[in-house]
PDB file of C-alpha atoms in Angstrom:
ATOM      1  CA  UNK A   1     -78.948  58.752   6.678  1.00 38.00           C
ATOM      2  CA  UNK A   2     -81.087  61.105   4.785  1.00 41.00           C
ATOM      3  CA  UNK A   3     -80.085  61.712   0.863  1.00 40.00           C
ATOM      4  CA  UNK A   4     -79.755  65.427   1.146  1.00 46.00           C
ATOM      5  CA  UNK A   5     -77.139  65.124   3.071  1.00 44.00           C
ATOM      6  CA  UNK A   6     -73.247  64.779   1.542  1.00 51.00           C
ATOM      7  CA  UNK A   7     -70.664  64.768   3.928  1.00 46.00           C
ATOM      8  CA  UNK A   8     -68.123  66.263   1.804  1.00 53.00           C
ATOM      9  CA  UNK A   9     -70.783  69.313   1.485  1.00 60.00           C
ATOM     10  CA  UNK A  10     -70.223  70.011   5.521  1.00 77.00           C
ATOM     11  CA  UNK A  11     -66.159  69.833   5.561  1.00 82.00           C
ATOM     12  CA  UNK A  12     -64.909  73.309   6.064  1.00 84.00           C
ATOM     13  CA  UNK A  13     -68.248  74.829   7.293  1.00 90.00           C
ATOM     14  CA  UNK A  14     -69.171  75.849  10.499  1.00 91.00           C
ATOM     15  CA  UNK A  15     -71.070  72.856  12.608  1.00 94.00           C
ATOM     16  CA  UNK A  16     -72.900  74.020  14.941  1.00 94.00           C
ATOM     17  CA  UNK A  17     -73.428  72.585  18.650  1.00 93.00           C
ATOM     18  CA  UNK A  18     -76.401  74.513  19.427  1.00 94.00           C
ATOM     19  CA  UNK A  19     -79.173  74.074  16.301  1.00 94.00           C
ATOM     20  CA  UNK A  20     -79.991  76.361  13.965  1.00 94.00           C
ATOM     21  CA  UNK A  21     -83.319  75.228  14.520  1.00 94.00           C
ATOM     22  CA  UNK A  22     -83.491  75.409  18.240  1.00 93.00           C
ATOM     23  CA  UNK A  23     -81.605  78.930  18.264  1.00 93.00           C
ATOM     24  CA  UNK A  24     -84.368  80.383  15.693  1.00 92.00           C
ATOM     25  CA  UNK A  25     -86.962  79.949  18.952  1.00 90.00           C
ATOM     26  CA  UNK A  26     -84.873  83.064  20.669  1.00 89.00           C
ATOM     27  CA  UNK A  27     -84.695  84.605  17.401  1.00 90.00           C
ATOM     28  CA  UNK A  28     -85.436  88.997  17.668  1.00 89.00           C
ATOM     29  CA  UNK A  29     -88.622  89.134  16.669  1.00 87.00           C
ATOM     30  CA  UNK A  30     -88.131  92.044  13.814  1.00 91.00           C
ATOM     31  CA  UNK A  31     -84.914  90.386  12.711  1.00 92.00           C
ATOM     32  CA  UNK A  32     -86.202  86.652  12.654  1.00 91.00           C
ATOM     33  CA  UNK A  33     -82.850  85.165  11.590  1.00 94.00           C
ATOM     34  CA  UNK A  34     -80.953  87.416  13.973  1.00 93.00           C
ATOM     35  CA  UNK A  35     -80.423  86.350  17.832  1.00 90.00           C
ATOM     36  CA  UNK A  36     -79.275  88.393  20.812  1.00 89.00           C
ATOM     37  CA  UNK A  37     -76.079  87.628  22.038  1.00 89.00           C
ATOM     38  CA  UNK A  38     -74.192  88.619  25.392  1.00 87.00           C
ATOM     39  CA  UNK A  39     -70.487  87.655  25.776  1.00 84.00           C
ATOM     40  CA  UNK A  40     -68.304  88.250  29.056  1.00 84.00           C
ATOM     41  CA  UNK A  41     -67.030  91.644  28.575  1.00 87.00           C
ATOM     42  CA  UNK A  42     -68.459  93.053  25.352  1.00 87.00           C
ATOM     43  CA  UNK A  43     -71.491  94.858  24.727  1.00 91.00           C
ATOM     44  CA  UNK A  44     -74.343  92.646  23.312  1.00 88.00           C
ATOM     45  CA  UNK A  45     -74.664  92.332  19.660  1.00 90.00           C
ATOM     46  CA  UNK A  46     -77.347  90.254  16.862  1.00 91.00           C
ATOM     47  CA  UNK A  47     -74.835  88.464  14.747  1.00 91.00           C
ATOM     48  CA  UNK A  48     -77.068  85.966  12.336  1.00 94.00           C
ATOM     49  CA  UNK A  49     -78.453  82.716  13.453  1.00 93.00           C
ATOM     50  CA  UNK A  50     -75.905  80.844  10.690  1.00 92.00           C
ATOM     51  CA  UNK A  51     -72.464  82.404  12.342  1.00 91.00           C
ATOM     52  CA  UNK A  52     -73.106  81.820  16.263  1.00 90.00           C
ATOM     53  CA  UNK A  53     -72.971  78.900  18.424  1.00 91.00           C
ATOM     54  CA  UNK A  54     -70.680  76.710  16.242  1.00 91.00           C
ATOM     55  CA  UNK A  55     -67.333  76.514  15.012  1.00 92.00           C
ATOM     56  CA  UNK A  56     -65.393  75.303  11.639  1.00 92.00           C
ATOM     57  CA  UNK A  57     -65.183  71.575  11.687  1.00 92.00           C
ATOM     58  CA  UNK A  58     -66.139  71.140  15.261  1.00 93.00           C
ATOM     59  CA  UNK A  59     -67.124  67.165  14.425  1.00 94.00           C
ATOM     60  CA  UNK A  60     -64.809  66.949  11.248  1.00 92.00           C
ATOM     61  CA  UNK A  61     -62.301  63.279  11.989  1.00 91.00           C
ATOM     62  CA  UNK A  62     -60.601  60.834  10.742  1.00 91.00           C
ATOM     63  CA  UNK A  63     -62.643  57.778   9.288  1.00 88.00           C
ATOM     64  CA  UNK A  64     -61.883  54.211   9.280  1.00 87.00           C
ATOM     65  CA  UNK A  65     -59.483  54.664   5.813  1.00 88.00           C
ATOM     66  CA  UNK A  66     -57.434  58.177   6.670  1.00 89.00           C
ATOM     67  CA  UNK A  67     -59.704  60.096   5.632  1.00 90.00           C
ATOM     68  CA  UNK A  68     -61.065  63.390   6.974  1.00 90.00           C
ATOM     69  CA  UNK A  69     -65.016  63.213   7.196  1.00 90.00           C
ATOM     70  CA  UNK A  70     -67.738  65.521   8.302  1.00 89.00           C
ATOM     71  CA  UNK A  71     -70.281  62.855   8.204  1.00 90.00           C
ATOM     72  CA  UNK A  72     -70.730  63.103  12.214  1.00 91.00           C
ATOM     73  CA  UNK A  73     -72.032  66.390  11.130  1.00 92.00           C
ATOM     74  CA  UNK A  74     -75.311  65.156   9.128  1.00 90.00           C
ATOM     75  CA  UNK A  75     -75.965  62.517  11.923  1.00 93.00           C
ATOM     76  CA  UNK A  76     -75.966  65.359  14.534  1.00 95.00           C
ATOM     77  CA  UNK A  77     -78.662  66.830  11.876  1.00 93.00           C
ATOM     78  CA  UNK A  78     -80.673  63.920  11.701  1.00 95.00           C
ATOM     79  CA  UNK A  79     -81.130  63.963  15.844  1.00 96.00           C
ATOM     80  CA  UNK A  80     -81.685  68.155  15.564  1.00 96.00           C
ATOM     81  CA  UNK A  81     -84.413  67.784  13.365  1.00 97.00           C
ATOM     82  CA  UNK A  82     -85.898  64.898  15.232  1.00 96.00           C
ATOM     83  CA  UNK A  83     -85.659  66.533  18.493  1.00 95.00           C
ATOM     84  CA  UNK A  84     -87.174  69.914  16.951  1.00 95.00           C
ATOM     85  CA  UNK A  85     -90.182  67.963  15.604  1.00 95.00           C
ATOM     86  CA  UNK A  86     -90.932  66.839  19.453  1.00 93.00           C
ATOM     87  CA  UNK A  87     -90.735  70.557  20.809  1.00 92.00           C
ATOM     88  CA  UNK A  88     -93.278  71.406  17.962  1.00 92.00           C
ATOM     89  CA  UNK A  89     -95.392  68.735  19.801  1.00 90.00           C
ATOM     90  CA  UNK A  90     -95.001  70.559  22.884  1.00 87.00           C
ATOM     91  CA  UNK A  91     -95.371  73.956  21.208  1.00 85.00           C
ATOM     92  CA  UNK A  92     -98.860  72.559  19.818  1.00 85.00           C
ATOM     93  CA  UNK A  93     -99.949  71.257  23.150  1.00 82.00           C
ATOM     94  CA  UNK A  94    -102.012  72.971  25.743  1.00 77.00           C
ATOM     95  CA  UNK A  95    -100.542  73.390  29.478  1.00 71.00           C
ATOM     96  CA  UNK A  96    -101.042  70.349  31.255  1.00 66.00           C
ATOM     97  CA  UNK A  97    -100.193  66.317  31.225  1.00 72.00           C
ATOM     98  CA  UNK A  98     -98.395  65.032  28.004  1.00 78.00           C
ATOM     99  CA  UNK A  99     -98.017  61.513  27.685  1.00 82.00           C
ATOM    100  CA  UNK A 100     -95.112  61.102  24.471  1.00 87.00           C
ATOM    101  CA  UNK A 101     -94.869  58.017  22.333  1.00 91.00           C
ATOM    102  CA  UNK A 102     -92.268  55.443  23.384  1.00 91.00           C
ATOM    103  CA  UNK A 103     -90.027  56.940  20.027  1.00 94.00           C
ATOM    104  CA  UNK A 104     -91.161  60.810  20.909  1.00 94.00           C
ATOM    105  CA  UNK A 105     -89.640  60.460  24.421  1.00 91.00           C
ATOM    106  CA  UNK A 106     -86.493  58.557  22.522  1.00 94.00           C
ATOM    107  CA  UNK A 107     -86.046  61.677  20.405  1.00 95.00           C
ATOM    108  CA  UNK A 108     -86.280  63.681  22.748  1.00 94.00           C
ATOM    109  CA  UNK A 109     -83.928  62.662  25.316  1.00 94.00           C
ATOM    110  CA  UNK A 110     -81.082  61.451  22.802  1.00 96.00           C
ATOM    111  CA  UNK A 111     -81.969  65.324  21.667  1.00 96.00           C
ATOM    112  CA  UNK A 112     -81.463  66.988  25.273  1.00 94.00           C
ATOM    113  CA  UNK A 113     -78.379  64.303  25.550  1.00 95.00           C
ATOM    114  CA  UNK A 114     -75.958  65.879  22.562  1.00 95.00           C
ATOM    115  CA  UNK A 115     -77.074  68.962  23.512  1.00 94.00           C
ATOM    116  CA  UNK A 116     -75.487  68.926  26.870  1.00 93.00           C
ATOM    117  CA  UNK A 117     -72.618  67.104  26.430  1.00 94.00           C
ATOM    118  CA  UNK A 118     -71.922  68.233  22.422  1.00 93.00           C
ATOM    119  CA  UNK A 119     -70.233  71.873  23.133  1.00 92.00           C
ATOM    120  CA  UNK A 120     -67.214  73.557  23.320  1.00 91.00           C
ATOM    121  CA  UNK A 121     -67.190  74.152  27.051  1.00 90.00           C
ATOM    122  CA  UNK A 122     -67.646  70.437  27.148  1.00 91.00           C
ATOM    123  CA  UNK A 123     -64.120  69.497  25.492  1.00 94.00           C
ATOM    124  CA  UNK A 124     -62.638  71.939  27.505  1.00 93.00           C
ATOM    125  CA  UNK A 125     -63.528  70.862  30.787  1.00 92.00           C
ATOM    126  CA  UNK A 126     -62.465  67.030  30.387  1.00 94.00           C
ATOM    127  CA  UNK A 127     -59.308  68.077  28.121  1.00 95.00           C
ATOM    128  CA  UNK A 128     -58.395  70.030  31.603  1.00 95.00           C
ATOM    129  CA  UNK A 129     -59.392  67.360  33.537  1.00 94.00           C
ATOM    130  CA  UNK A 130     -57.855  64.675  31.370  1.00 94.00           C
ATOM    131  CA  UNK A 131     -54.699  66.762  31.932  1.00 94.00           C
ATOM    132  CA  UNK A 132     -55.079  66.753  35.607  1.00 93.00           C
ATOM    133  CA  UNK A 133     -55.665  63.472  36.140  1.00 93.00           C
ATOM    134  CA  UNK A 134     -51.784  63.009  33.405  1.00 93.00           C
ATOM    135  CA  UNK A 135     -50.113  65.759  36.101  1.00 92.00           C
ATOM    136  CA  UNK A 136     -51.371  63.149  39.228  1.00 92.00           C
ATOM    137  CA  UNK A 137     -49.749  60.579  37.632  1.00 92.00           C
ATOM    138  CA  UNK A 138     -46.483  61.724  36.981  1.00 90.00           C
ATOM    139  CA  UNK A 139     -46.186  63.213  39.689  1.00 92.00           C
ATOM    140  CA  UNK A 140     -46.523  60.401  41.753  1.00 92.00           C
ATOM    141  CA  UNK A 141     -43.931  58.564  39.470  1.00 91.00           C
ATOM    142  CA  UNK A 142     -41.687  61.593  40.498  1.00 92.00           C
ATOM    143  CA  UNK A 143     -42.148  60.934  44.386  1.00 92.00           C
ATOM    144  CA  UNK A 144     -39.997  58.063  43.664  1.00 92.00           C
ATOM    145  CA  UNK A 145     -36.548  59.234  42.199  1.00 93.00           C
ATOM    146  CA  UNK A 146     -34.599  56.478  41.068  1.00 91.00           C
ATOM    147  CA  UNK A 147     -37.563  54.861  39.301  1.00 90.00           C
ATOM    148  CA  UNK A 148     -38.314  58.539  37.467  1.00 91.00           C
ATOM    149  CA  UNK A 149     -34.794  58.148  36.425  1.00 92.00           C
ATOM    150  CA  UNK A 150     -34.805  55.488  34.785  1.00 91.00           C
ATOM    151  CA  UNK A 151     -38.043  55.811  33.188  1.00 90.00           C
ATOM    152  CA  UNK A 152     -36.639  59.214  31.874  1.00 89.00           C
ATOM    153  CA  UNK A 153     -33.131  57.730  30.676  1.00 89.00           C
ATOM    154  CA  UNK A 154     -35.253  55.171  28.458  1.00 91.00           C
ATOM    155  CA  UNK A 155     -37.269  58.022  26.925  1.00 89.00           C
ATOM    156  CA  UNK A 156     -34.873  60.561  25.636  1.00 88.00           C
ATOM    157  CA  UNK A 157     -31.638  57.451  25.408  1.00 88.00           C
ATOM    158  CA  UNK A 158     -28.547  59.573  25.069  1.00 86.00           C
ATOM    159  CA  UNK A 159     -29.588  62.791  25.209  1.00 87.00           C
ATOM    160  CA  UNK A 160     -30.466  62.205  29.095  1.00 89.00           C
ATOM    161  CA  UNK A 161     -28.512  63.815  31.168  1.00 92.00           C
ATOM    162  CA  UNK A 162     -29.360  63.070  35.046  1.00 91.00           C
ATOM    163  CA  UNK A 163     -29.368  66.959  35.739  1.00 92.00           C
ATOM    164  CA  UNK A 164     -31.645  67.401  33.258  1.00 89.00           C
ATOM    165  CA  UNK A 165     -34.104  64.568  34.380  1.00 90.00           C
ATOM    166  CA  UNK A 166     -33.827  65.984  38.353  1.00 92.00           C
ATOM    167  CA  UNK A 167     -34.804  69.296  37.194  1.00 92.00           C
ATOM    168  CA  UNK A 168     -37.936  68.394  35.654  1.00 89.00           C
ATOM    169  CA  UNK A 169     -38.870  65.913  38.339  1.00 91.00           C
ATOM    170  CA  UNK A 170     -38.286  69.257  40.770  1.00 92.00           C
ATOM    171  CA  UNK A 171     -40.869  70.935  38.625  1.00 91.00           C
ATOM    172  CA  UNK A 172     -42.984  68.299  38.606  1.00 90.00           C
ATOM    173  CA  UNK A 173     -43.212  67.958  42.210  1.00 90.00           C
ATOM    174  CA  UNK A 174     -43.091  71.803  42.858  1.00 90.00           C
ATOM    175  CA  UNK A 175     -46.165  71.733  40.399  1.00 86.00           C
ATOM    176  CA  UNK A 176     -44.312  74.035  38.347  1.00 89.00           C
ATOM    177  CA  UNK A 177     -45.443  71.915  35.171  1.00 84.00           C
ATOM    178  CA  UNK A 178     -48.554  71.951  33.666  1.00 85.00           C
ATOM    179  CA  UNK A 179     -49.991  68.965  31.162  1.00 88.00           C
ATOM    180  CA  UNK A 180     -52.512  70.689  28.592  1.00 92.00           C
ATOM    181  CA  UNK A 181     -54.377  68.613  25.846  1.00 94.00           C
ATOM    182  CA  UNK A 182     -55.814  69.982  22.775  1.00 94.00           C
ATOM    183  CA  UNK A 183     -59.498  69.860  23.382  1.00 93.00           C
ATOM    184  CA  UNK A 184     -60.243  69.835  19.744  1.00 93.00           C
ATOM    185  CA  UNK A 185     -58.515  66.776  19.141  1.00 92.00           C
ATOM    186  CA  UNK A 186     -60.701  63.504  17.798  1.00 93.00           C
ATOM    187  CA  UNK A 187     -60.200  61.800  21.649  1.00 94.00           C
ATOM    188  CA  UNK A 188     -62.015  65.026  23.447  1.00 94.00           C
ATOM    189  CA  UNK A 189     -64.798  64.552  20.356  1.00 94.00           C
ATOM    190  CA  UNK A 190     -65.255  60.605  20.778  1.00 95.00           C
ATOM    191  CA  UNK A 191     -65.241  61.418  24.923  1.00 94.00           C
ATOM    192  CA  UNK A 192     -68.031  64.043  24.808  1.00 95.00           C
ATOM    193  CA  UNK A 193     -70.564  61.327  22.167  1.00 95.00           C
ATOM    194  CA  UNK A 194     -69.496  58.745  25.075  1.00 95.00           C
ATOM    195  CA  UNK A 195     -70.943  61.145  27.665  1.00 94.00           C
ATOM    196  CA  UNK A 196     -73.747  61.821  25.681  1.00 95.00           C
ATOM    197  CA  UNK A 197     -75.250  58.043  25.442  1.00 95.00           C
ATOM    198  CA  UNK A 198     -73.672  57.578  29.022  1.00 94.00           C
ATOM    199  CA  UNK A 199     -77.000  60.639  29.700  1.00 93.00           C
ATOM    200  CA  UNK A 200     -79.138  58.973  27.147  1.00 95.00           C
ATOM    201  CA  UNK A 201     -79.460  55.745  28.853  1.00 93.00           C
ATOM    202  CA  UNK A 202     -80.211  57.091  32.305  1.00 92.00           C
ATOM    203  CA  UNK A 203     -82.959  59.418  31.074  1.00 91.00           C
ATOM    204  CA  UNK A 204     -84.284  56.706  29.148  1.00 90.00           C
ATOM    205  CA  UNK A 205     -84.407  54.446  31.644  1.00 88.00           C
ATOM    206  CA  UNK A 206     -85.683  57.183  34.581  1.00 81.00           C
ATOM    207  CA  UNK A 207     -88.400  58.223  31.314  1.00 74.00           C
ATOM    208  CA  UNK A 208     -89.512  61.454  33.481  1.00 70.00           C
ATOM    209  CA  UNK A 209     -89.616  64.855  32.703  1.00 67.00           C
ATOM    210  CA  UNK A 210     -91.565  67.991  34.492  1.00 63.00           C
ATOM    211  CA  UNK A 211     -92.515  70.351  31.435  1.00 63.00           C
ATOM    212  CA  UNK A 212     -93.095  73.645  32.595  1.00 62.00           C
ATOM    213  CA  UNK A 213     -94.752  76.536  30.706  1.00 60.00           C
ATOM    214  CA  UNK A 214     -94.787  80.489  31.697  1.00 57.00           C
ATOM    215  CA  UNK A 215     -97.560  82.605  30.192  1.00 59.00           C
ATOM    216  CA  UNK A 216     -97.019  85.858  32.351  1.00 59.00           C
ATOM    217  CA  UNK A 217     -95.036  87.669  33.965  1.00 55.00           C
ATOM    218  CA  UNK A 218     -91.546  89.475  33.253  1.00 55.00           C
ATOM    219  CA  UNK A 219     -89.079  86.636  33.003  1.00 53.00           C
ATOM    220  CA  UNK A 220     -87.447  85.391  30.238  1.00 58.00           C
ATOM    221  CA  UNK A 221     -85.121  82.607  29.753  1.00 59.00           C
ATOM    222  CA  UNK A 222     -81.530  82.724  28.264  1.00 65.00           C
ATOM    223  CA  UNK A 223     -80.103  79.881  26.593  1.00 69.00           C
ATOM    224  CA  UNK A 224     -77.013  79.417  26.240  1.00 77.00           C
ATOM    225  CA  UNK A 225     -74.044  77.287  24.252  1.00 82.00           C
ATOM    226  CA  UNK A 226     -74.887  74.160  26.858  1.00 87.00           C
ATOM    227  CA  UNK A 227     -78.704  75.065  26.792  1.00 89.00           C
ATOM    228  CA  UNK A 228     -78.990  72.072  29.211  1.00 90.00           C
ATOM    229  CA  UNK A 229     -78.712  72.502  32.527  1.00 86.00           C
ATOM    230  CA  UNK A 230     -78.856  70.348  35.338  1.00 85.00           C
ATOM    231  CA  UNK A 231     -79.114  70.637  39.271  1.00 84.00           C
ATOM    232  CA  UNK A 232     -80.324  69.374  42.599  1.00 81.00           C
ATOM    233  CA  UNK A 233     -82.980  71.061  44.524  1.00 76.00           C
ATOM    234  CA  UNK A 234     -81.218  73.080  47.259  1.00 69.00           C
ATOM    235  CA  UNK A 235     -82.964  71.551  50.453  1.00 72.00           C
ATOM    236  CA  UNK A 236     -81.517  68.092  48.271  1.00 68.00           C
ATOM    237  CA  UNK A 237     -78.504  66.371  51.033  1.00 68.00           C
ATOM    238  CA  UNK A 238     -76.529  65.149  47.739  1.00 65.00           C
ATOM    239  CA  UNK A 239     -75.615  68.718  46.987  1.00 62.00           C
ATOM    240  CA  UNK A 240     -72.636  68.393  48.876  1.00 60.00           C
ATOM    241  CA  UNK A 241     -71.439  65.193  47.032  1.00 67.00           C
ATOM    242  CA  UNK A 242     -71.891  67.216  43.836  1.00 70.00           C
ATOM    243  CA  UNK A 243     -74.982  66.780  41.036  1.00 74.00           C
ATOM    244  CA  UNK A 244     -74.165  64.295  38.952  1.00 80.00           C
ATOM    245  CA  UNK A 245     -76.924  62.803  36.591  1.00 85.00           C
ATOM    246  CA  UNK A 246     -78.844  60.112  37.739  1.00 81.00           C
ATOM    247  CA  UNK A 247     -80.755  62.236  40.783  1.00 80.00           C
ATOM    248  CA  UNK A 248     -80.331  65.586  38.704  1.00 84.00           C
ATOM    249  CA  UNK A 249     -83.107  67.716  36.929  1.00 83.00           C
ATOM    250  CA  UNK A 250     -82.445  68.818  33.838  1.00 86.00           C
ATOM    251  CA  UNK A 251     -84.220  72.072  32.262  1.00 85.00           C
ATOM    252  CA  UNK A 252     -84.067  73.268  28.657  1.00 87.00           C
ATOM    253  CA  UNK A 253     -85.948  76.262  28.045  1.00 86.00           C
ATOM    254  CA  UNK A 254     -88.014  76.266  24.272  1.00 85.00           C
ATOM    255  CA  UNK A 255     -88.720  80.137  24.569  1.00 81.00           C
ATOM    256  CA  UNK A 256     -88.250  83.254  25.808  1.00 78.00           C
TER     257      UNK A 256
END
């Protein structure tokens, strides 16, 4: 890990999940450290590059000895500034055919990797779906009675009353319960840098990518807090068994 980084410098400080670095290529143009931003139902505002797209010890966790640690932090660094050195390859080189070095294309993909999977809206959606998945379960333990019973009597000893237990296994079954999970919590965190070399490993072992440039015209991209998207072509059959990752092509725009 590079020397200029200290963990204990990054505890307490916003870490970002979209780079500094990356966000600075849709910086205003007479406010260079300034970026355009457009939330649901608010007028758009230019907060500075530093305060947007991250959050107070979004990787901070617990090490190996109890201790809190933002180290996670500087390692997400280390693959920022090696994926923004490859899009200054691509910003140096003319429209056309690129062929990367073996270690350029690893940057880059372990780069667009963490970028998709490393965001808020991330954690959210598999804390809701981890939640889901909890709610299947015990519901289906609460299709059978007498064994929800007696699971329930062991849990709470004898405080259980069996009016009590039948109530909640009517609200389970009515759906009237919900199971929510924190999605800030460590698990949610270790889930999302699973995801992320889950990605890695199929882009690295695909090793394609279209890289498409747009001179004229009046379009301009938007990124976004998951600047990575990914999709099937529309004519594609799969569509309707959903996009997963392995057939999927994934875009990142580098500029307005």
């Amino acid at each position: 890990m590079p020397a200029e980084y200290d963990s204990e410098d990054k505890l307490r400080t916003i870490h970002h999940f979209v780079p500094q670095s990356y966000l600075r290529r849709f910086a205003r143009a007479d406010k260079p450290t300034q970026i355009y931003t457009y939330e649901i139902n608010r007028e758009p505002y230019s907060p500075n590059i530093q305060s947007i797209a991250g959050q107070r010890d979004f990787y901070t966790h617990t090490d190996d000895s109890g201790n809190e640690t933002a180290a996670l932090e500087n390692v997400f660094a280390e693959i920022d500034d090696k994926g923004a050195q490859v899009l200054q390859i691509l910003d140096r080189t003319e429209d056309g055919f690129i062929n990367l070095e073996e270690e350029q294309k690893a940057d880059l993909y372990y780069y667009i990797a963490h970028l998709h999977t490393r965001n808020l809206q991330q954690r959210k959606y598999l804390a809701e779906a981890y939640g889901q998945m909890s709610l299947a379960q015990m519901q289906f333990i609460a299709s059978e009675k007498e064994a929800f019973h007696q699971m329930a009597k062991e849990a709470h000893g004898d405080n259980y009353t069996y009016d009590m237990g039948e109530s909640a296994r009517q609200s389970l079954i009515n759906g009237d319960l919900k199971v929510n999970f924190d999605p800030m919590s460590e698990h949610f965190l270790g889930a999302t840098l699973d995801n992320a070399q889950h990605l890695y490993l199929i882009l690295m072992k695909l090793k394609r990518a279209a890289l498409v440039t747009i001179t004229e015209g009046s379009l301009r991209f938007v990124t976004s807090d998951n600047p990575v998207t990914h999709y099937l072509e529309n004519e594609d059959p799969r569509r309707v068994m959903g996009v997963g990752y392995v057939n999927a092509i994934f875009q990142l725009p580098i500029s307005p």
